[in-house]
């Protein structure tokens, strides 16, 4: 079975209704390619609320130009504008729709498009927080996320009973339990905490939530509610 034209796939991934009934019969043969292009388009659209987008490096447009067999990335738009008539307009539209698809795929594969990098934080690890014997009904989970600037946050969710004469504190503990740092007070059922710069989360991989008495002592009370190990996806 023949494959659908790449330009047509790019337009379909961008939401254009351009497929003919005959094209639809061949989509199954290109399902994987179309899925990848649609995923790339979703990633691109997810950055629209992230503020002004930064211009991609010149090498991105050079790669697009080389991929499409254009004379140069600079002259291609001018050549497209110089053409006239409905066919010419559709050709230019198709060309640059394909270029957009190529740019999005390149951004995901090589991380060269800055606009994608300023989008939502990426989940890099997660942990199932298991209860300690004194808190058998407690349940929890933690997710480690990383932003484009390298900042990491731990998002903690906890379902456990609360007591009025104490508070809950979130900790990162090394795998060998030789060191720990406090991330802060958990004041809600779900909350995010910034991981201090310089903390290696591959070593400080245990997420712990403890019950802390109102005694002014900053040390861990020794009364853990739940604990779990962050594991990379």
Coordinates of C-alpha atoms in Angstrom, one line a residue:
X1 CA 0.0 0.0 0.0
X2 CA 1.4 3.4 -1.0
X3 CA 2.1 6.0 1.7
X4 CA 0.3 9.4 1.9
X5 CA 2.3 12.4 0.6
X6 CA 4.5 13.9 3.4
X7 CA 3.1 17.4 2.7
X8 CA -0.4 16.1 3.1
X9 CA 0.5 14.4 6.4
X10 CA 2.0 17.7 7.7
X11 CA -1.2 19.6 6.9
X12 CA -3.4 16.9 8.5
X13 CA -1.2 17.0 11.7
X14 CA -1.7 20.7 11.9
X15 CA -5.5 20.2 11.8
X16 CA -6.2 21.0 8.1
X17 CA -9.0 19.0 6.5
X18 CA -7.3 18.3 3.2
X19 CA -7.5 14.5 2.8
X20 CA -9.6 13.0 0.0
X21 CA -11.6 9.8 0.4
X22 CA -8.8 8.1 -1.5
X23 CA -6.2 9.5 0.9
X24 CA -8.3 8.3 3.9
X25 CA -7.9 4.7 2.6
X26 CA -4.2 5.0 2.8
X27 CA -3.9 6.6 6.2
X28 CA -3.5 3.3 8.0
X29 CA -0.2 2.8 6.3
X30 CA 1.1 6.1 7.7
X31 CA -0.6 6.0 11.1
X32 CA 2.7 6.1 13.0
X33 CA 4.1 9.1 11.0
X34 CA 0.8 11.0 11.4
X35 CA 0.7 10.3 15.2
X36 CA 4.3 11.6 15.6
X37 CA 3.5 14.8 13.6
X38 CA 0.3 15.4 15.7
X39 CA 2.2 14.9 18.9
X40 CA 4.8 17.5 17.7
X41 CA 2.0 19.9 16.8
X42 CA 0.5 19.5 20.3
X43 CA 3.9 20.2 21.9
X44 CA 4.2 23.4 19.8
X45 CA 0.7 24.6 20.7
X46 CA 1.3 23.9 24.4
X47 CA 3.9 26.7 24.4
X48 CA 1.5 29.4 23.3
X49 CA 0.7 30.4 26.9
X50 CA 4.3 30.5 27.9
X51 CA 4.8 34.1 26.8
X52 CA 6.7 35.5 23.8
X53 CA 8.5 32.8 21.8
X54 CA 12.2 33.1 21.1
X55 CA 13.4 32.9 17.5
X56 CA 14.9 29.5 16.6
X57 CA 18.5 29.3 15.7
X58 CA 19.4 29.8 12.1
X59 CA 20.5 26.2 11.8
X60 CA 16.9 25.1 12.2
X61 CA 15.8 27.0 9.1
X62 CA 18.9 25.8 7.3
X63 CA 18.0 22.2 8.1
X64 CA 14.4 22.8 6.9
X65 CA 15.7 24.3 3.7
X66 CA 18.0 21.4 3.1
X67 CA 15.2 18.8 3.9
X68 CA 12.9 20.5 1.4
X69 CA 15.5 21.0 -1.2
X70 CA 15.2 24.8 -1.3
X71 CA 17.9 27.1 -2.6
X72 CA 18.2 28.8 0.8
X73 CA 16.2 29.4 3.9
X74 CA 16.2 33.2 3.2
X75 CA 15.1 33.1 -0.4
X76 CA 12.4 30.4 -0.1
X77 CA 9.7 32.7 1.4
X78 CA 10.4 35.4 -1.2
X79 CA 10.1 32.7 -4.0
X80 CA 6.8 31.5 -2.5
X81 CA 5.4 35.1 -2.3
X82 CA 6.4 35.7 -5.9
X83 CA 4.1 33.0 -7.2
X84 CA 0.6 33.9 -8.1
X85 CA -2.8 32.3 -8.3
X86 CA -4.8 29.8 -6.2
X87 CA -2.4 26.9 -7.0
X88 CA 0.6 28.9 -6.1
X89 CA -1.0 30.0 -2.8
X90 CA -1.9 26.5 -1.9
X91 CA 1.7 25.3 -2.8
X92 CA 3.2 27.9 -0.6
X93 CA 0.8 27.1 2.2
X94 CA 1.6 23.4 1.9
X95 CA 5.3 24.1 1.8
X96 CA 5.4 26.1 5.0
X97 CA 3.0 23.8 6.7
X98 CA 5.4 21.0 6.0
X99 CA 8.2 23.3 7.2
X100 CA 6.4 23.8 10.4
X101 CA 6.0 20.1 10.9
X102 CA 9.7 19.5 10.2
X103 CA 10.6 22.2 12.7
X104 CA 8.5 20.7 15.4
X105 CA 9.9 17.2 14.9
X106 CA 13.4 18.7 14.9
X107 CA 12.7 20.5 18.1
X108 CA 11.5 17.4 19.9
X109 CA 14.3 15.2 18.5
X110 CA 17.3 17.5 19.1
X111 CA 15.9 20.2 21.5
X112 CA 17.0 23.0 19.2
X113 CA 13.8 25.1 19.2
X114 CA 13.8 27.4 22.2
X115 CA 10.1 27.8 22.1
X116 CA 9.4 24.2 23.0
X117 CA 11.9 24.5 25.9
X118 CA 10.0 27.3 27.6
X119 CA 6.8 25.2 27.8
X120 CA 5.5 23.3 30.8
X121 CA 7.9 21.4 33.1
X122 CA 8.7 17.8 32.2
X123 CA 8.1 15.0 34.6
X124 CA 11.4 13.1 35.1
X125 CA 10.7 10.8 38.0
X126 CA 7.9 9.6 40.3
X127 CA 7.5 7.8 43.6
X128 CA 4.7 5.9 45.3
X129 CA 4.7 7.0 49.0
X130 CA 4.2 4.0 51.3
X131 CA 2.7 4.3 54.8
X132 CA 4.7 3.7 58.0
X133 CA 3.2 1.3 60.6
X134 CA 2.0 4.2 62.8
X135 CA 0.0 5.6 59.8
X136 CA -1.4 2.5 58.0
X137 CA -4.2 4.4 56.3
X138 CA -2.0 7.1 54.7
X139 CA -1.5 7.1 51.0
X140 CA 0.6 9.4 48.8
X141 CA 2.6 10.0 45.7
X142 CA 5.4 12.3 44.5
X143 CA 6.5 13.6 41.1
X144 CA 9.8 15.2 40.2
X145 CA 9.5 17.8 37.5
X146 CA 12.2 19.8 35.7
X147 CA 11.6 23.2 34.0
X148 CA 13.5 24.5 30.9
X149 CA 15.9 26.5 33.1
X150 CA 16.9 23.4 35.1
X151 CA 14.8 24.2 38.2
X152 CA 13.4 21.1 39.7
X153 CA 10.3 20.8 41.8
X154 CA 8.8 17.9 43.8
X155 CA 5.0 17.8 43.7
X156 CA 3.6 15.8 46.7
X157 CA 0.1 14.4 47.1
X158 CA -0.9 13.0 50.5
X159 CA -4.1 11.5 51.8
X160 CA -3.7 11.2 55.6
X161 CA -5.3 12.3 58.8
X162 CA -4.1 15.7 60.3
X163 CA -3.7 16.7 63.9
X164 CA -4.2 20.2 65.2
X165 CA -1.1 20.2 67.5
X166 CA 1.3 19.3 64.7
X167 CA 2.2 19.9 61.1
X168 CA 3.5 17.9 58.1
X169 CA 6.9 18.4 56.6
X170 CA 8.3 17.2 53.3
X171 CA 11.9 15.9 53.2
X172 CA 14.4 14.6 50.6
X173 CA 16.6 11.9 52.0
X174 CA 19.7 10.2 50.5
X175 CA 19.4 6.6 49.4
X176 CA 21.6 5.5 52.3
X177 CA 19.7 7.7 54.8
X178 CA 22.9 9.5 55.8
X179 CA 21.6 13.0 55.0
X180 CA 18.4 14.8 54.5
X181 CA 17.0 18.3 53.7
X182 CA 13.7 19.9 54.3
X183 CA 11.6 21.1 51.4
X184 CA 9.0 22.8 53.5
X185 CA 5.7 22.4 55.2
X186 CA 2.9 20.5 53.5
X187 CA -0.2 22.6 54.2
X188 CA -2.5 21.1 51.7
X189 CA -3.3 17.7 50.3
X190 CA -1.2 18.5 47.2
X191 CA 1.7 20.9 47.0
X192 CA 4.8 21.6 45.0
X193 CA 8.3 22.3 46.5
X194 CA 11.4 23.7 44.8
X195 CA 14.5 21.6 45.1
X196 CA 17.5 23.7 46.1
X197 CA 20.1 24.2 43.5
X198 CA 23.0 21.8 43.9
X199 CA 20.9 19.0 45.3
X200 CA 21.5 15.8 43.3
X201 CA 18.0 14.1 43.1
X202 CA 19.6 10.9 41.9
X203 CA 21.1 10.6 45.4
X204 CA 18.5 12.5 47.4
X205 CA 15.9 10.2 46.0
X206 CA 13.7 9.4 49.0
X207 CA 10.7 11.6 49.5
X208 CA 9.5 11.6 53.1
X209 CA 6.5 13.3 54.8
X210 CA 6.7 13.5 58.6
X211 CA 4.5 14.6 61.5
X212 CA 6.3 17.5 63.3
X213 CA 5.3 18.7 66.8
X214 CA 5.0 22.4 67.4
X215 CA 8.2 22.5 69.5
X216 CA 10.5 24.7 67.5
X217 CA 12.9 21.9 66.7
X218 CA 13.8 22.0 62.9
X219 CA 15.1 18.4 63.0
X220 CA 13.1 15.5 61.7
X221 CA 10.8 14.2 64.4
X222 CA 11.4 10.5 63.5
X223 CA 7.7 10.1 63.0
X224 CA 7.3 9.5 59.2
X225 CA 3.9 9.2 57.7
X226 CA 4.9 8.0 54.2
X227 CA 8.1 7.5 52.2
X228 CA 9.0 6.5 48.7
X229 CA 11.8 6.4 46.2
X230 CA 11.9 8.6 43.1
X231 CA 12.4 6.5 40.1
X232 CA 13.1 7.8 36.6
X233 CA 10.5 7.1 34.0

